[in-house]
XYZ file of N, CA and C in Angstrom:
642
model
N -4.248 -31.743 6.923
C -5.142 -31.290 5.857
C -6.594 -31.267 6.305
N -6.972 -32.179 7.189
C -8.361 -32.199 7.664
C -8.733 -30.886 8.338
N -7.756 -30.293 9.059
C -8.025 -29.026 9.737
C -8.346 -27.924 8.732
N -7.735 -27.993 7.550
C -7.996 -26.991 6.525
C -9.311 -27.234 5.809
N -9.528 -28.494 5.403
C -10.738 -28.800 4.638
C -12.006 -28.617 5.469
N -11.906 -28.839 6.775
C -13.082 -28.696 7.638
C -13.461 -27.238 7.873
N -12.555 -26.329 7.577
C -12.806 -24.905 7.835
C -12.553 -24.055 6.590
N -12.808 -24.639 5.411
C -12.520 -23.914 4.174
C -13.335 -22.632 4.053
N -14.587 -22.668 4.490
C -15.422 -21.474 4.361
C -14.893 -20.335 5.224
N -14.457 -20.667 6.438
C -13.923 -19.652 7.339
C -12.618 -19.079 6.802
N -11.750 -19.980 6.338
C -10.474 -19.526 5.777
C -10.686 -18.754 4.475
N -11.658 -19.204 3.675
C -11.964 -18.512 2.425
C -12.479 -17.099 2.669
N -13.315 -16.967 3.699
C -13.807 -15.628 4.056
C -12.653 -14.731 4.495
N -11.734 -15.289 5.270
C -10.559 -14.519 5.687
C -9.698 -14.119 4.511
N -9.557 -15.028 3.532
C -8.768 -14.723 2.331
C -9.422 -13.602 1.523
N -10.740 -13.665 1.381
C -11.454 -12.615 0.652
C -11.283 -11.262 1.348
N -11.362 -11.268 2.674
C -11.170 -10.030 3.423
C -9.765 -9.478 3.220
N -8.775 -10.366 3.202
C -7.392 -9.936 2.951
C -7.257 -9.306 1.572
N -7.859 -9.932 0.560
C -7.795 -9.387 -0.802
C -8.489 -8.033 -0.857
N -9.667 -7.934 -0.250
C -10.398 -6.662 -0.240
C -9.593 -5.570 0.462
N -9.011 -5.914 1.585
C -8.216 -4.939 2.335
C -6.998 -4.505 1.534
N -6.384 -5.453 0.837
C -5.209 -5.140 0.020
C -5.572 -4.206 -1.130
N -6.674 -4.496 -1.810
C -7.088 -3.674 -2.955
C -7.446 -2.257 -2.502
N -8.250 -2.160 -1.445
C -8.692 -0.849 -0.967
C -7.503 -0.009 -0.499
N -6.623 -0.618 0.278
C -5.485 0.140 0.803
C -4.477 0.479 -0.295
N -4.354 -0.385 -1.294
C -3.444 -0.079 -2.399
C -3.923 1.145 -3.167
N -5.215 1.193 -3.454
C -5.765 2.350 -4.162
C -5.577 3.624 -3.333
N -5.925 3.538 -2.050
C -5.764 4.705 -1.185
C -4.323 5.138 -1.049
N -3.420 4.172 -0.882
C -2.006 4.492 -0.728
C -1.421 5.083 -2.006
N -1.873 4.594 -3.169
C -1.383 5.148 -4.435
C -1.805 6.600 -4.593
N -3.069 6.877 -4.279
C -3.548 8.261 -4.391
C -2.776 9.179 -3.439
N -2.616 8.721 -2.206
C -1.843 9.506 -1.243
C -0.394 9.657 -1.691
N 0.174 8.580 -2.208
C 1.563 8.621 -2.656
C 1.783 9.627 -3.762
N 0.844 9.694 -4.715
C 0.961 10.663 -5.807
C 0.874 12.087 -5.268
N -0.077 12.304 -4.355
C -0.233 13.647 -3.780
C 1.017 14.061 -3.008
N 1.520 13.163 -2.169
C 2.681 13.498 -1.339
C 3.926 13.664 -2.203
N 4.088 12.809 -3.212
C 5.230 12.958 -4.116
C 5.178 14.307 -4.826
N 3.968 14.738 -5.186
C 3.809 16.057 -5.807
C 4.214 17.163 -4.842
N 3.802 17.026 -3.587
C 4.198 18.016 -2.582
C 5.721 18.058 -2.432
N 6.346 16.882 -2.511
C 7.793 16.801 -2.293
C 8.591 17.514 -3.376
N 8.004 17.663 -4.573
C 8.733 18.319 -5.660
C 8.125 19.667 -6.019
N 7.140 20.101 -5.233
C 6.469 21.370 -5.527
C 7.431 22.542 -5.403
N 7.197 23.603 -6.172
C 8.078 24.777 -6.105
C 7.853 25.630 -4.856
N 6.845 25.321 -4.085
C 6.529 26.090 -2.877
C 7.189 25.414 -1.665
N 8.083 26.096 -0.954
C 8.795 25.473 0.174
C 7.874 24.882 1.244
N 6.766 25.547 1.540
C 5.847 25.044 2.561
C 5.262 23.694 2.158
N 4.894 23.563 0.898
C 4.343 22.296 0.421
C 5.396 21.188 0.483
N 6.638 21.518 0.096
C 7.713 20.526 0.189
C 7.920 20.097 1.636
N 7.833 21.036 2.561
C 8.013 20.725 3.975
C 6.904 19.807 4.478
N 5.676 20.056 4.055
C 4.550 19.205 4.464
C 4.758 17.779 3.960
N 5.156 17.650 2.692
C 5.419 16.323 2.140
C 6.535 15.604 2.858
N 7.584 16.330 3.189
C 8.727 15.735 3.891
C 8.339 15.263 5.285
N 7.582 16.094 6.001
C 7.146 15.721 7.359
C 6.278 14.462 7.304
N 5.372 14.415 6.350
C 4.502 13.234 6.213
C 5.329 11.967 6.035
N 6.262 12.017 5.093
C 7.087 10.840 4.815
C 7.924 10.451 6.029
N 8.578 11.421 6.646
C 9.460 11.129 7.776
C 8.677 10.566 8.969
N 7.482 11.091 9.202
C 6.682 10.619 10.340
C 6.240 9.179 10.138
N 5.631 8.901 8.992
C 5.032 7.580 8.809
C 6.052 6.502 8.434
N 7.206 6.889 7.941
C 8.246 5.884 7.706
C 8.993 5.531 8.989
N 8.787 6.293 10.039
C 9.524 6.045 11.276
C 8.617 5.709 12.451
N 7.394 5.293 12.142
C 6.479 4.794 13.164
C 6.073 3.369 12.826
N 5.958 2.494 13.816
C 5.534 1.118 13.533
C 4.056 1.066 13.169
N 3.730 0.292 12.158
C 2.351 0.191 11.695
C 1.429 -0.344 12.789
N 1.895 -1.321 13.544
C 1.056 -1.900 14.599
C 0.665 -0.845 15.632
N 1.610 0.013 15.995
C 1.314 1.075 16.963
C 0.262 2.033 16.411
N 0.330 2.340 15.118
C -0.658 3.220 14.504
C -2.040 2.568 14.494
N -2.074 1.278 14.196
C -3.347 0.562 14.197
C -3.991 0.573 15.579
N -3.192 0.269 16.590
C -3.716 0.239 17.959
C -4.191 1.629 18.378
N -3.411 2.637 18.034
C -3.789 4.013 18.375
C -5.105 4.398 17.718
N -5.236 4.093 16.442
C -6.417 4.493 15.679
C -7.665 3.755 16.161
N -7.524 2.455 16.439
C -8.685 1.629 16.773
C -9.106 1.775 18.230
N -8.118 1.874 19.126
C -8.452 1.846 20.550
C -8.365 3.211 21.246
N -7.560 4.124 20.705
C -7.410 5.424 21.366
C -8.409 6.455 20.858
N -8.630 6.516 19.548
C -9.528 7.530 19.008
C -10.960 7.417 19.525
N -11.490 6.207 19.756
C -12.857 6.137 20.317
C -13.010 6.840 21.664
N -11.910 7.008 22.394
C -12.014 7.688 23.692
C -12.327 9.171 23.533
N -12.097 9.714 22.328
C -12.460 11.116 22.070
C -13.629 11.198 21.090
N -14.317 10.082 20.936
C -15.546 10.074 20.153
C -15.396 9.817 18.675
N -14.216 9.413 18.212
C -13.997 9.131 16.790
C -13.962 7.625 16.588
N -14.932 7.082 15.887
C -14.992 5.637 15.677
C -15.263 5.318 14.209
N -14.709 4.217 13.760
C -14.947 3.687 12.426
C -15.113 2.174 12.547
N -15.742 1.534 11.578
C -15.730 0.068 11.553
C -14.296 -0.451 11.499
N -14.072 -1.653 12.025
C -12.706 -2.185 12.110
C -12.035 -2.260 10.739
N -12.765 -2.744 9.733
C -12.175 -2.855 8.398
C -11.774 -1.473 7.881
N -12.661 -0.500 8.048
C -12.369 0.862 7.587
C -11.166 1.439 8.320
N -11.107 1.211 9.627
C -9.977 1.716 10.416
C -8.662 1.139 9.914
N -8.642 -0.177 9.702
C -7.421 -0.823 9.220
C -7.046 -0.306 7.842
N -8.038 -0.126 6.967
C -7.769 0.347 5.610
C -7.178 1.756 5.632
N -7.740 2.628 6.463
C -7.239 4.003 6.543
C -5.793 4.025 7.031
N -5.525 3.311 8.115
C -4.187 3.338 8.709
C -3.149 2.750 7.761
N -3.456 1.605 7.172
C -2.479 0.968 6.275
C -2.247 1.823 5.034
N -3.314 2.424 4.496
C -3.155 3.283 3.312
C -2.295 4.501 3.628
N -2.541 5.134 4.767
C -1.749 6.305 5.159
C -0.289 5.906 5.379
N -0.080 4.761 6.011
C 1.284 4.284 6.301
C 2.029 3.954 5.002
N 1.410 3.153 4.148
C 2.089 2.732 2.921
C 2.194 3.883 1.926
N 1.311 4.881 2.055
C 1.393 6.035 1.161
C 2.724 6.746 1.253
N 3.337 6.735 2.450
C 4.647 7.377 2.616
C 5.712 6.667 1.790
N 5.653 5.333 1.750
C 6.642 4.562 0.981
C 6.392 4.702 -0.523
N 5.115 4.680 -0.905
C 4.814 4.854 -2.322
C 5.194 6.254 -2.795
N 5.035 7.247 -1.928
C 5.415 8.614 -2.295
C 6.894 8.690 -2.654
N 7.733 8.044 -1.872
C 9.164 8.068 -2.157
C 9.503 7.304 -3.429
N 8.801 6.189 -3.672
C 9.029 5.444 -4.913
C 8.622 6.285 -6.121
N 7.475 6.952 -6.014
C 7.000 7.785 -7.122
C 7.925 8.977 -7.327
N 8.387 9.565 -6.238
C 9.319 10.690 -6.360
C 10.604 10.246 -7.057
N 11.063 9.039 -6.731
C 12.258 8.515 -7.411
C 12.003 8.364 -8.906
N 10.792 7.930 -9.260
C 10.452 7.813 -10.671
C 10.415 9.172 -11.354
N 9.851 10.152 -10.673
C 9.801 11.512 -11.230
C 11.208 12.044 -11.472
N 12.125 11.709 -10.573
C 13.509 12.186 -10.708
C 14.231 11.572 -11.907
N 13.670 10.478 -12.460
C 14.300 9.879 -13.646
C 13.932 10.627 -14.925
N 12.901 11.449 -14.841
C 12.470 12.205 -16.025
C 13.453 13.355 -16.253
N 13.920 13.475 -17.452
C 14.916 14.494 -17.771
C 14.425 15.906 -17.481
N 15.334 16.735 -16.978
C 14.995 18.130 -16.684
C 14.546 18.852 -17.946
N 15.100 18.456 -19.053
C 14.758 19.103 -20.316
C 13.287 18.960 -20.668
N 12.678 17.851 -20.254
C 11.260 17.657 -20.581
C 10.389 18.620 -19.792
N 10.736 18.826 -18.522
C 9.994 19.792 -17.715
C 10.172 21.196 -18.270
N 11.396 21.508 -18.694
C 11.648 22.832 -19.262
C 10.894 23.020 -20.578
N 10.824 21.946 -21.370
C 10.085 22.028 -22.635
C 8.600 22.228 -22.373
N 8.085 21.554 -21.326
C 6.665 21.713 -20.981
C 6.368 23.144 -20.573
N 7.265 23.733 -19.794
C 7.074 25.133 -19.396
C 7.192 26.066 -20.603
N 8.076 25.707 -21.528
C 8.291 26.564 -22.703
C 7.058 26.645 -23.591
N 6.244 25.580 -23.597
C 5.035 25.613 -24.431
C 3.825 26.110 -23.647
N 4.076 26.601 -22.424
C 3.021 27.263 -21.670
C 2.288 26.422 -20.654
N 2.759 25.208 -20.401
C 2.090 24.370 -19.406
C 2.434 24.855 -18.002
N 1.443 24.834 -17.122
C 1.696 25.161 -15.726
C 2.386 23.979 -15.054
N 2.807 24.189 -13.783
C 3.437 23.091 -13.045
C 2.503 21.889 -12.964
N 1.240 22.141 -12.640
C 0.278 21.043 -12.531
C 0.053 20.345 -13.851
N -0.037 21.093 -14.928
C -0.258 20.490 -16.247
C 0.945 19.678 -16.709
N 2.146 20.229 -16.505
C 3.345 19.488 -16.915
C 3.512 18.228 -16.077
N 3.140 18.312 -14.791
C 3.225 17.132 -13.935
C 2.244 16.062 -14.406
N 1.019 16.481 -14.696
C -0.035 15.535 -15.058
C 0.180 14.927 -16.444
N 0.617 15.730 -17.409
C 0.675 15.266 -18.790
C 2.060 14.782 -19.227
N 3.114 15.241 -18.556
C 4.470 14.934 -19.022
C 5.272 14.133 -17.995
N 5.384 14.667 -16.798
C 6.321 14.112 -15.819
C 5.781 12.866 -15.124
N 4.578 12.964 -14.568
C 4.047 11.855 -13.778
C 3.831 10.573 -14.582
N 3.286 10.635 -15.799
C 3.134 9.386 -16.560
C 4.455 8.661 -16.785
N 5.512 9.417 -17.106
C 6.816 8.782 -17.318
C 7.420 8.304 -16.000
N 7.245 9.111 -14.952
C 7.793 8.740 -13.661
C 7.187 7.447 -13.125
N 5.877 7.292 -13.276
C 5.209 6.074 -12.800
C 5.659 4.852 -13.600
N 5.821 5.024 -14.890
C 6.265 3.906 -15.727
C 7.670 3.442 -15.351
N 8.476 4.349 -14.825
C 9.857 4.006 -14.476
C 9.966 3.213 -13.177
N 8.927 3.242 -12.354
C 9.024 2.596 -11.031
C 7.901 1.596 -10.800
N 7.451 0.946 -11.855
C 6.380 -0.046 -11.701
C 6.809 -1.182 -10.784
N 8.025 -1.686 -10.978
C 8.477 -2.818 -10.152
C 8.652 -2.437 -8.681
N 9.284 -1.290 -8.371
C 9.327 -0.883 -6.958
C 7.947 -0.703 -6.348
N 7.008 -0.161 -7.109
C 5.645 -0.023 -6.604
C 5.045 -1.398 -6.339
N 5.319 -2.344 -7.232
C 4.848 -3.709 -7.022
C 5.416 -4.316 -5.747
N 6.692 -4.066 -5.481
C 7.313 -4.583 -4.261
C 6.661 -3.987 -3.014
N 6.323 -2.699 -3.075
C 5.654 -2.063 -1.939
C 4.251 -2.646 -1.771
N 3.584 -2.946 -2.872
C 2.254 -3.556 -2.791
C 2.318 -4.946 -2.155
N 3.387 -5.678 -2.427
C 3.561 -6.981 -1.783
C 3.771 -6.795 -0.284
N 4.587 -5.801 0.090
C 4.778 -5.510 1.513
C 3.462 -5.083 2.148
N 2.654 -4.323 1.407
C 1.344 -3.912 1.910
C 0.471 -5.132 2.160
N 0.481 -6.072 1.223
C -0.276 -7.316 1.409
C 0.119 -8.003 2.707
N 1.407 -8.134 2.942
C 1.873 -8.784 4.163
C 1.474 -7.987 5.407
N 1.485 -6.673 5.292
C 1.142 -5.830 6.436
C -0.338 -5.900 6.801
N -1.184 -6.344 5.861
C -2.602 -6.476 6.205
C -2.809 -7.509 7.307
N -1.851 -8.411 7.486
C -1.976 -9.414 8.549
C -1.983 -8.765 9.937
N -1.395 -7.569 10.039
C -1.388 -6.874 11.330
C -2.785 -6.400 11.730
N -3.690 -6.333 10.760
C -5.064 -5.939 11.088
C -5.719 -6.948 12.027
N -5.186 -8.162 12.061
C -5.714 -9.163 12.993
C -5.560 -8.707 14.438
N -4.524 -7.920 14.702
C -4.254 -7.482 16.077
C -5.324 -6.533 16.604
N -6.097 -5.933 15.691
C -7.146 -5.008 16.138
C -8.543 -5.545 15.837
N -8.626 -6.840 15.548
C -9.924 -7.490 15.444
C -10.473 -7.730 14.062
N -9.744 -7.374 13.010
C -10.219 -7.646 11.652
C -9.990 -9.122 11.347
N -11.044 -9.804 10.935
C -10.924 -11.249 10.674
C -10.483 -11.445 9.223
N -9.220 -11.178 8.975
C -8.644 -11.471 7.661
C -7.994 -12.851 7.726
N -7.118 -13.156 6.784
C -6.613 -14.523 6.668
C -5.853 -14.972 7.906
N -4.991 -14.116 8.434
C -4.201 -14.501 9.612
C -5.097 -14.765 10.816
N -6.073 -13.887 11.037
C -6.982 -14.079 12.164
C -7.862 -15.303 11.960
N -8.306 -15.518 10.726
C -9.104 -16.713 10.439
C -8.297 -17.976 10.707
N -7.020 -17.972 10.289
C -6.157 -19.129 10.547
C -5.961 -19.335 12.040
N -5.804 -18.248 12.761
C -5.640 -18.354 14.212
C -6.906 -18.917 14.866
N -8.077 -18.492 14.393
C -9.329 -19.014 14.935
C -9.459 -20.513 14.682
N -9.074 -20.935 13.478
C -9.122 -22.365 13.147
C -8.146 -23.145 14.010
N -6.963 -22.583 14.214
C -5.967 -23.270 15.029
C -6.416 -23.410 16.488
N -7.147 -22.426 16.991
C -7.652 -22.520 18.357
C -8.618 -23.685 18.522
N -9.309 -24.012 17.434
C -10.261 -25.132 17.476
C -9.563 -26.463 17.205
N -8.701 -26.492 16.193
C -8.091 -27.752 15.745
C -6.749 -28.061 16.388
N -6.060 -27.033 16.896
C -4.740 -27.216 17.520
C -3.758 -27.903 16.569
N -3.747 -27.438 15.319
C -2.799 -27.958 14.319
C -2.103 -26.768 13.648
N -1.220 -26.105 14.379
C -0.622 -24.861 13.854
C 0.199 -25.051 12.590
N 0.890 -26.184 12.468
C 1.738 -26.381 11.291
C 0.884 -26.403 10.030
N -0.162 -27.216 10.029
C -1.016 -27.335 8.846
C -1.748 -26.030 8.564
N -2.304 -25.440 9.607
C -3.146 -24.252 9.425
C -2.328 -23.064 8.945
N -1.227 -22.772 9.631
C -0.464 -21.580 9.267
C 0.396 -21.790 8.031
N 0.750 -23.046 7.738
C 1.418 -23.317 6.461
C 0.471 -23.049 5.310
N -0.785 -23.462 5.467
C -1.782 -23.185 4.433
C -1.995 -21.699 4.249
N -2.082 -20.957 5.354
C -2.251 -19.507 5.259
C -1.035 -18.864 4.600
N 0.152 -19.340 4.976
C 1.376 -18.801 4.386
C 1.437 -19.037 2.884
N 0.990 -20.211 2.450
C 0.976 -20.507 1.016
C -0.003 -19.582 0.283
N -1.119 -19.263 0.939
C -2.081 -18.343 0.323
C -1.473 -16.952 0.158
N -0.771 -16.483 1.192
C -0.081 -15.192 1.077
C 0.957 -15.229 -0.043
N 1.695 -16.338 -0.132
C 2.717 -16.460 -1.160
C 2.094 -16.423 -2.553
N 0.941 -17.093 -2.719
C 0.263 -17.092 -4.015
C -0.177 -15.686 -4.390
N -0.737 -14.953 -3.430
C -1.152 -13.578 -3.702
C 0.043 -12.700 -4.064
N 1.158 -12.881 -3.349
C 2.360 -12.099 -3.640
C 2.894 -12.414 -5.036
N 2.841 -13.686 -5.421
C 3.298 -14.076 -6.756
C 2.414 -13.455 -7.835
N 1.117 -13.384 -7.574
C 0.210 -12.764 -8.542
C 0.551 -11.290 -8.713
N 0.768 -10.591 -7.595
C 1.138 -9.174 -7.675
C 2.448 -9.012 -8.442
N 3.416 -9.874 -8.145
C 4.699 -9.809 -8.834
C 4.569 -10.049 -10.332
N 3.727 -11.006 -10.713
C 3.532 -11.296 -12.133
C 2.840 -10.140 -12.847
N 1.831 -9.563 -12.198
C 1.105 -8.448 -12.807
C 2.021 -7.237 -12.994
N 2.800 -6.900 -11.961
C 3.691 -5.749 -12.084
C 4.802 -6.011 -13.095
N 5.270 -7.267 -13.159
C 6.273 -7.602 -14.166
C 5.732 -7.444 -15.576
N 4.476 -7.861 -15.773
C 3.843 -7.714 -17.084
C 3.661 -6.240 -17.439
N 3.203 -5.466 -16.469
C 3.029 -4.031 -16.705
C 4.359 -3.356 -17.013
N 5.405 -3.760 -16.303
C 6.720 -3.163 -16.521
C 7.205 -3.414 -17.938
N 6.987 -4.637 -18.432
C 7.434 -4.966 -19.789
C 6.613 -4.218 -20.842
N 5.332 -4.113 -20.600
C 4.466 -3.480 -21.600
C 4.607 -1.965 -21.619
N 4.909 -1.389 -20.464
C 4.981 0.076 -20.360
C 6.401 0.597 -20.276
N 7.366 -0.254 -20.564
C 8.764 0.151 -20.455
C 9.047 1.355 -21.349
N 9.836 2.278 -20.814
C 10.214 3.476 -21.559
C 11.469 3.184 -22.377
N 11.370 3.328 -23.674
C 12.531 3.111 -24.545
C 13.325 4.408 -24.621
N 14.557 4.353 -24.120
C 15.381 5.575 -24.104
C 16.446 5.495 -25.193
C-alpha cells in the first residue's frame, strides 16, 4: 500500500488520462459507428461496399499494430499528432467498426413495416433513418454498446505502448521506482474494474429507462 499512497498524484493523473481517453474515443467511435452502420444499410451498393470494407478491415487488424503504425510510421511521411490525439483517433476508428455492427444489429430489430410507413408518408431514407429507425435501433442495443465501451476502456491501456501516460503506463512507472508489481498493478486493475462497473451500471440504467415495449 505504501507504493500506492506515495504515488497517488501520479496514479491519479494516469487515471484521469484514461477517463479522458475513454470519453473522447467513445464519442468518436459512436459517431463513426452511426455513419458506418448507415452506410451498411444504404440503398446504394457503393455505400454498402464502403461500410463493409471499413468493418472488415478494422475488425481484422490488431489495435496495437494500428497504434504503432499511426504513431511511429506516419511521422516518416510528415504526418504527426500529439500522442493523446493519435491514440484517440486510432482507438475511435478501431472501435467504430464494432459499434457499427452493434448499431446495425439494432437497426435490423426495427420492423420493416415502420420503414415502409415512413416512406409512405413521404420521408426520405435519411429522414426515416433519423426520426424512425435509428432512435429505435439504438434503444434496442444499449447493453451491447455498453459492453463495447467497456472493451474500449480496456483497450486504452494499449496507448501506453506508444507513450501515452495513462493508468497502465503510470502504474508501470511507479513499479519501476518501487518494485512492487503486485500492489501497484492490483491497484490499477481495481481502478479499471471500478470504471467498467460504472459503465455497466449506467448502460443498465439507460436500458431499463429506454426499453422498447413491444
